[in-house]
Amino acid sequence: MPGHHARHQVVVIGGGYAGTLAANHLRMRSDVDVTMINPRPEFVERIRLHQFAAGTGEATTGYDTLLGADIRLVVDSAEHIDTGAREVRLASGGAIAYDYVIYAVGSTRAIPSSVPGAAGYAFDVAELESARRLRARLDDVPLGAPVTVVGGGLTGIETAAELAERGRRVTLVCGGTLAPSLSEPGRRSVARWLSRHGVTVLEELAVSEVGPDEVVFAGGGTGASALTVWAAGFGVPRLAAASGLPTDALGRLLTDETLTSVGDDRIVAAGDAASPSGRPLRMSCYAAGPLGAQAADTVMSRIAGTDPAAISLAFTGSCVSLGRRGGVRQFARKDDSATNIYFDGRLGAAYKEMTCNLAVRRIRREARAPGSYKWFRGGPRAGRPATAARTT
């Protein structure tokens, strides 16, 4: 009929930092209906899960304060993307039709099957459910019992520090350099804090086996461990691969520089599960928001019939909490390489807390005013053309 315009159905898979921001950003167009699929009825602040596990804070907030009122929230798990029928099939047995999908499934724990006992005995803080299990287990472990945290990256450091500040006897097994993403001065600051709070740091040792009350080190030797926390890296859900979409070796959706799947131009990725040009950005809350907004912009460009823009994100650094009263703010170049500039102590702790709060506030503001989200631009990534994907 004259004057009638079809509405565009966009399904956002995943309700984390990237997916929730993308869903709100899509509301810049009045002719788009947005459905967000998420397995939980509440938003999880993943960057606070180490606090939640240690009992020093909470890590969830209601979607009623974060999503625009006209966004449909479906509490379910996506099991398959049927690109032929343009449907997302759900674990409950239903299906949701789409014109476009924003693939924002995030990341998951990565406990390797190659380490005997790790899957059965180690805990982690990668997701709300596993952090909840760790929190419950800590209630049963005596305060003086030895705790081992595996992983010398920022997640491992934050978990070890949170537990140590609560009076736990913690050993941090790095399997290499402590805090490799920080500058040397930043690493020394972290090491000093851990030493002052009684954390034993084993940089060069790696864990080759996990038992119910000990860990076995590669090359020989064991360490007593009444509780082991695995914080050595992240994986991603297998949804893309299970749906027949091209992925990288880890399972992230392969895209071009506009975040469009190289296998289907109706699917656009954002956040930890995106692998643009096979060169993914650092898994982080910092990158999730801009990627969510940019994925939504790509979808809206395709609806409008215009060429979507390439990724443009400049990193400024990272921050790591050291308990509730310490932290390090590391500055970086726009390509995410660390400089020697940092600050620490209570100022570092305040900065990390501000960062956690700001991430949620910016999503909430985008719900109220779609298009308000801004981020630091870095220009096209060197040697990576913004080639548009072809539909298969």
Coordinates of C-alpha atoms in Angstrom, one line a residue:
M1 CA 0.0 0.0 0.0
P2 CA 1.2 3.6 -0.7
G3 CA 3.4 4.9 2.1
H4 CA 3.9 1.5 3.7
H5 CA 7.5 0.7 4.7
A6 CA 8.6 -2.8 5.8
R7 CA 10.1 -3.1 9.2
H8 CA 13.5 -4.7 9.6
Q9 CA 13.9 -7.5 12.0
V10 CA 17.3 -7.6 13.8
V11 CA 18.2 -10.3 16.2
V12 CA 21.1 -9.6 18.7
I13 CA 22.5 -12.9 20.0
G14 CA 24.1 -12.2 23.4
G15 CA 23.3 -9.6 26.1
G16 CA 26.8 -8.6 27.3
Y17 CA 28.6 -5.3 26.9
A18 CA 28.7 -5.5 23.1
G19 CA 25.2 -7.0 22.5
T20 CA 23.3 -4.7 24.9
L21 CA 25.1 -1.6 23.5
A22 CA 24.4 -2.8 19.9
A23 CA 20.7 -3.4 20.7
N24 CA 20.2 0.1 22.0
H25 CA 22.3 1.7 19.2
L26 CA 20.0 0.1 16.6
R27 CA 17.1 2.2 17.9
M28 CA 18.6 5.2 15.9
R29 CA 16.3 3.8 13.1
S30 CA 12.6 3.9 13.8
D31 CA 11.9 1.1 11.3
V32 CA 13.9 -1.6 13.1
D33 CA 12.5 -4.1 15.5
V34 CA 15.2 -5.4 17.9
T35 CA 15.1 -8.8 19.6
M36 CA 17.9 -9.7 22.0
I37 CA 18.5 -13.3 22.9
N38 CA 20.4 -14.0 26.2
P39 CA 20.5 -17.1 28.4
R40 CA 20.1 -15.1 31.6
P41 CA 17.4 -12.6 32.6
E42 CA 20.0 -10.2 34.0
F43 CA 23.0 -8.4 32.7
V44 CA 26.3 -9.7 34.0
E45 CA 29.2 -7.3 34.7
R46 CA 31.9 -9.7 33.7
I47 CA 34.7 -7.4 34.8
R48 CA 33.3 -7.7 38.4
L49 CA 33.1 -11.5 38.5
H50 CA 36.3 -11.8 40.5
Q51 CA 34.8 -9.6 43.1
F52 CA 31.6 -11.6 43.1
A53 CA 33.5 -14.9 43.5
A54 CA 35.5 -13.5 46.4
G55 CA 32.4 -12.1 48.1
T56 CA 33.5 -8.5 47.9
G57 CA 30.9 -7.3 45.4
E58 CA 28.0 -8.2 43.1
A59 CA 28.1 -8.5 39.3
T60 CA 24.5 -8.4 38.0
T61 CA 22.0 -5.7 37.1
G62 CA 18.5 -5.7 35.7
Y63 CA 17.9 -5.3 31.9
D64 CA 15.0 -3.1 32.8
T65 CA 17.4 -0.3 33.4
L66 CA 19.7 -1.0 30.5
L67 CA 17.5 -1.8 27.5
G68 CA 15.3 0.6 25.5
A69 CA 11.6 -0.2 26.3
D70 CA 10.8 -1.4 22.8
I71 CA 13.6 -4.0 22.7
R72 CA 12.3 -7.5 23.1
L73 CA 14.3 -9.7 25.5
V74 CA 14.1 -13.4 24.9
V75 CA 15.7 -15.4 27.8
D76 CA 16.9 -18.5 26.0
S77 CA 20.0 -19.9 24.3
A78 CA 20.7 -19.7 20.6
E79 CA 21.6 -23.2 19.3
H80 CA 21.8 -22.7 15.5
I81 CA 21.7 -19.9 13.0
D82 CA 19.9 -21.1 9.9
T83 CA 21.2 -18.8 7.2
G84 CA 19.0 -20.3 4.5
A85 CA 15.8 -19.8 6.4
R86 CA 17.1 -16.7 8.2
E87 CA 16.1 -18.1 11.6
V88 CA 17.8 -18.4 14.9
R89 CA 16.9 -21.7 16.5
L90 CA 16.5 -21.7 20.3
A91 CA 17.3 -24.3 22.9
S92 CA 13.7 -24.2 24.0
G93 CA 12.6 -25.5 20.5
G94 CA 11.4 -22.2 19.0
A95 CA 12.9 -20.0 16.3
I96 CA 13.1 -16.3 15.6
A97 CA 13.2 -15.0 12.1
Y98 CA 15.7 -12.2 11.2
D99 CA 16.7 -9.9 8.4
Y100 CA 20.1 -9.3 10.2
V101 CA 21.9 -10.9 13.1
I102 CA 24.4 -9.2 15.4
Y103 CA 26.6 -12.0 16.7
A104 CA 27.7 -10.9 20.2
V105 CA 28.0 -14.2 22.1
G106 CA 31.0 -13.1 24.0
S107 CA 33.6 -15.4 25.5
T108 CA 33.7 -18.4 27.9
R109 CA 36.1 -20.2 30.1
A110 CA 38.9 -22.1 28.4
I111 CA 40.0 -24.9 30.7
P112 CA 42.2 -27.1 28.5
S113 CA 41.4 -30.8 28.1
S114 CA 45.1 -31.4 27.7
V115 CA 45.6 -30.7 31.4
P116 CA 44.4 -33.8 33.3
G117 CA 42.0 -32.9 36.2
A118 CA 41.6 -29.3 35.2
A119 CA 38.0 -29.7 33.9
G120 CA 37.0 -31.7 37.0
Y121 CA 38.8 -29.9 39.8
A122 CA 39.5 -26.3 38.7
F123 CA 37.1 -23.4 39.1
D124 CA 37.0 -20.3 37.1
V125 CA 35.5 -16.7 37.0
A126 CA 34.7 -16.5 33.2
E127 CA 30.9 -16.7 33.6
L128 CA 28.4 -16.0 36.3
E129 CA 27.5 -19.6 36.9
S130 CA 31.1 -20.7 37.4
A131 CA 31.9 -17.7 39.6
R132 CA 28.8 -18.6 41.7
R133 CA 30.2 -22.2 42.1
L134 CA 33.6 -20.8 43.1
R135 CA 32.0 -18.4 45.6
A136 CA 30.1 -21.4 47.2
R137 CA 33.2 -23.5 47.3
L138 CA 35.2 -20.8 49.0
D139 CA 32.7 -20.9 51.9
D140 CA 33.8 -24.5 52.5
V141 CA 37.6 -23.9 52.3
P142 CA 39.3 -22.8 55.5
L143 CA 40.8 -19.4 55.4
G144 CA 44.3 -20.7 55.9
A145 CA 44.1 -23.4 53.2
P146 CA 46.3 -23.0 50.2
V147 CA 44.7 -21.6 47.0
T148 CA 46.2 -21.7 43.6
V149 CA 45.3 -19.3 40.8
V150 CA 46.6 -20.4 37.3
G151 CA 47.2 -17.6 34.9
G152 CA 49.4 -14.5 35.1
G153 CA 47.2 -12.2 33.0
L154 CA 44.9 -9.6 34.3
T155 CA 42.1 -11.9 35.2
G156 CA 44.4 -14.2 37.2
I157 CA 46.0 -11.2 38.9
E158 CA 42.7 -9.7 39.9
T159 CA 41.4 -13.0 41.2
A160 CA 44.5 -13.7 43.2
A161 CA 44.6 -10.1 44.6
E162 CA 40.9 -10.2 45.6
L163 CA 41.4 -13.5 47.5
A164 CA 44.6 -12.4 49.1
E165 CA 43.1 -9.2 50.4
R166 CA 40.4 -11.4 52.1
G167 CA 43.2 -13.3 54.0
R168 CA 43.6 -16.3 51.7
R169 CA 47.0 -18.0 51.2
V170 CA 47.4 -17.6 47.4
T171 CA 49.9 -18.9 44.9
L172 CA 49.7 -17.4 41.4
V173 CA 51.2 -19.7 38.7
C174 CA 51.9 -17.6 35.6
G175 CA 53.3 -20.0 33.1
G176 CA 55.4 -17.1 31.8
T177 CA 55.7 -13.4 32.5
L178 CA 53.5 -11.8 35.1
A179 CA 51.1 -9.3 33.5
P180 CA 52.6 -9.5 30.0
S181 CA 50.3 -6.9 28.6
L182 CA 51.6 -4.2 31.0
S183 CA 54.9 -2.3 30.7
E184 CA 57.8 -3.3 32.8
P185 CA 57.2 -0.5 35.4
G186 CA 53.5 -1.6 35.6
R187 CA 54.5 -5.2 36.1
R188 CA 56.8 -4.2 38.9
S189 CA 54.0 -2.3 40.6
V190 CA 51.7 -5.4 40.4
A191 CA 54.5 -7.7 41.7
R192 CA 55.2 -5.4 44.7
W193 CA 51.5 -5.4 45.7
L194 CA 51.2 -9.1 45.4
S195 CA 54.4 -9.6 47.5
R196 CA 53.2 -7.2 50.2
H197 CA 49.9 -9.2 50.5
G198 CA 51.6 -12.6 50.7
V199 CA 50.9 -13.9 47.2
T200 CA 53.5 -16.4 46.0
V201 CA 54.2 -15.6 42.3
L202 CA 55.6 -18.5 40.2
E203 CA 56.3 -16.8 36.9
E204 CA 58.1 -19.5 34.9
L205 CA 56.2 -22.6 36.2
A206 CA 53.2 -24.0 34.4
V207 CA 50.5 -26.4 35.7
S208 CA 50.4 -29.7 33.9
E209 CA 47.8 -31.5 36.1
V210 CA 45.2 -30.5 38.7
G211 CA 44.1 -32.8 41.5
P212 CA 41.6 -32.4 44.3
D213 CA 44.2 -31.1 46.8
E214 CA 47.3 -30.3 44.7
V215 CA 48.6 -29.1 41.4
V216 CA 51.4 -30.7 39.4
F217 CA 53.9 -28.5 37.7
A218 CA 55.3 -29.1 34.2
G219 CA 58.8 -30.5 34.5
G220 CA 58.1 -32.0 38.0
G221 CA 57.1 -31.0 41.4
T222 CA 53.7 -30.4 43.1
G223 CA 52.1 -27.7 45.1
A224 CA 49.4 -28.1 47.8
S225 CA 46.1 -26.6 46.6
A226 CA 42.8 -27.0 48.5
L227 CA 41.2 -24.9 45.7
T228 CA 42.5 -24.2 42.2
V229 CA 41.2 -21.4 40.0
W230 CA 41.9 -21.5 36.3
A231 CA 42.3 -18.1 34.8
A232 CA 44.6 -18.8 31.9
G233 CA 42.7 -17.4 28.9
F234 CA 39.3 -17.5 27.4
G235 CA 37.4 -19.5 24.7
V236 CA 34.3 -18.6 22.7
P237 CA 30.9 -20.4 22.2
R238 CA 30.8 -22.8 19.2
L239 CA 27.6 -21.3 17.7
A240 CA 29.2 -19.9 14.6
A241 CA 31.0 -23.0 13.7
A242 CA 28.0 -25.2 14.5
S243 CA 26.0 -23.0 12.1
G244 CA 28.4 -23.6 9.3
L245 CA 29.9 -20.0 9.3
P246 CA 33.6 -19.4 8.8
T247 CA 35.5 -19.1 12.0
D248 CA 39.1 -18.6 13.1
A249 CA 41.1 -21.3 15.0
L250 CA 39.5 -20.3 18.4
G251 CA 36.0 -20.3 17.0
R252 CA 35.4 -16.6 16.6
L253 CA 33.3 -15.5 13.6
L254 CA 35.5 -14.4 10.7
T255 CA 34.5 -11.0 9.4
D256 CA 35.8 -8.3 7.2
E257 CA 36.8 -4.9 8.6
T258 CA 33.2 -3.8 8.7
L259 CA 32.5 -6.7 11.1
T260 CA 30.4 -8.4 8.4
S261 CA 30.7 -12.2 8.3
V262 CA 32.8 -13.4 5.3
G263 CA 30.2 -16.1 4.9
D264 CA 27.0 -14.2 5.0
D265 CA 26.4 -10.4 4.8
R266 CA 23.3 -10.7 6.9
I267 CA 25.4 -11.6 10.0
V268 CA 27.6 -9.0 11.7
A269 CA 29.8 -9.7 14.7
A270 CA 30.7 -7.7 17.8
G271 CA 32.8 -8.2 20.9
D272 CA 35.0 -11.1 22.0
A273 CA 33.6 -13.5 19.4
A274 CA 34.5 -11.3 16.4
S275 CA 37.6 -12.0 14.3
P276 CA 37.9 -9.1 11.8
S277 CA 40.3 -10.1 9.0
G278 CA 41.4 -13.0 11.2
R279 CA 43.1 -10.5 13.5
P280 CA 40.8 -10.0 16.5
L281 CA 41.0 -7.2 18.9
R282 CA 41.9 -7.8 22.5
M283 CA 39.1 -9.5 24.4
S284 CA 38.0 -6.7 26.7
C285 CA 35.1 -4.6 27.9
Y286 CA 37.0 -1.6 26.4
A287 CA 36.6 -3.0 22.9
A288 CA 33.1 -4.5 23.4
G289 CA 31.2 -1.2 23.5
P290 CA 32.7 0.3 20.3
L291 CA 32.4 -3.0 18.4
G292 CA 28.8 -3.2 19.5
A293 CA 28.0 0.3 18.3
Q294 CA 30.0 -0.3 15.0
A295 CA 28.2 -3.6 14.4
A296 CA 24.9 -1.8 14.7
D297 CA 26.1 1.0 12.4
T298 CA 27.0 -1.7 9.8
V299 CA 23.6 -3.2 10.0
M300 CA 21.9 0.2 9.6
S301 CA 24.2 1.0 6.7
R302 CA 23.1 -2.2 4.9
I303 CA 19.5 -1.4 5.6
A304 CA 20.0 2.1 4.1
G305 CA 21.9 0.7 1.1
T306 CA 25.1 2.6 1.9
D307 CA 28.7 1.2 2.4
P308 CA 29.4 0.4 6.0
A309 CA 32.5 1.9 7.6
A310 CA 35.6 -0.1 8.7
I311 CA 36.6 -0.6 12.3
S312 CA 38.1 2.4 13.8
L313 CA 39.1 2.0 17.5
A314 CA 42.1 3.5 19.3
F315 CA 43.1 1.8 22.5
T316 CA 44.3 3.9 25.4
G317 CA 45.5 1.2 27.8
S318 CA 44.1 -1.1 30.5
C319 CA 43.5 -1.2 34.2
V320 CA 43.8 -4.0 36.8
S321 CA 42.3 -4.0 40.2
L322 CA 44.4 -5.2 43.2
G323 CA 41.8 -5.9 45.8
R324 CA 39.5 -3.1 46.8
R325 CA 42.2 -0.5 47.7
G326 CA 44.8 -0.9 45.0
G327 CA 45.1 -1.0 41.2
V328 CA 47.2 -0.1 38.2
R329 CA 46.2 2.1 35.3
Q330 CA 48.4 1.3 32.3
F331 CA 48.5 3.7 29.4
A332 CA 49.0 2.4 25.8
R333 CA 49.5 3.6 22.3
K334 CA 46.4 3.4 20.0
D335 CA 47.6 0.0 18.7
D336 CA 47.3 -1.3 22.3
S337 CA 51.1 -1.5 22.9
A338 CA 52.0 -0.4 26.4
T339 CA 53.9 2.7 27.2
N340 CA 56.0 3.2 30.4
I341 CA 53.3 5.6 31.8
Y342 CA 51.1 4.3 34.5
F343 CA 49.7 5.1 37.9
D344 CA 48.9 2.8 40.8
G345 CA 47.7 2.6 44.4
R346 CA 44.4 4.1 45.5
L347 CA 44.2 6.2 42.4
G348 CA 44.6 3.1 40.3
A349 CA 41.8 1.5 42.3
A350 CA 39.5 4.5 41.9
Y351 CA 40.2 4.5 38.1
K352 CA 39.2 0.8 37.8
E353 CA 36.0 1.4 39.8
M354 CA 35.2 4.4 37.6
T355 CA 35.8 2.3 34.5
C356 CA 33.5 -0.5 35.7
N357 CA 30.7 2.0 36.5
L358 CA 31.2 3.9 33.3
A359 CA 30.7 0.8 31.2
V360 CA 27.2 0.3 32.6
R361 CA 26.3 4.0 32.6
R362 CA 27.2 4.3 28.9
I363 CA 24.8 1.4 28.0
R364 CA 22.1 3.0 30.1
R365 CA 22.6 6.3 28.4
E366 CA 22.5 4.7 25.0
A367 CA 19.1 3.2 25.9
R368 CA 17.8 6.7 26.7
A369 CA 19.5 8.5 23.8
P370 CA 20.4 6.1 20.9
G371 CA 23.5 7.3 19.1
S372 CA 25.0 9.1 22.1
Y373 CA 27.8 6.5 22.5
K374 CA 31.2 7.8 21.5
W375 CA 34.7 6.2 21.4
F376 CA 38.3 7.0 20.5
R377 CA 38.8 6.4 16.8
G378 CA 42.0 5.0 15.5
G379 CA 41.6 5.0 11.7
P380 CA 41.8 1.9 9.4
R381 CA 43.9 -0.9 10.6
A382 CA 47.2 -1.2 8.6
G383 CA 47.1 -3.6 5.8
R384 CA 43.5 -4.6 6.3
P385 CA 41.1 -3.6 3.6
A386 CA 37.4 -3.1 4.5
T387 CA 36.2 -5.7 1.9
A388 CA 32.5 -6.2 2.0
A389 CA 31.5 -9.8 2.6
R390 CA 29.6 -11.8 -0.1
T391 CA 26.5 -13.7 0.7
T392 CA 26.9 -17.5 0.4

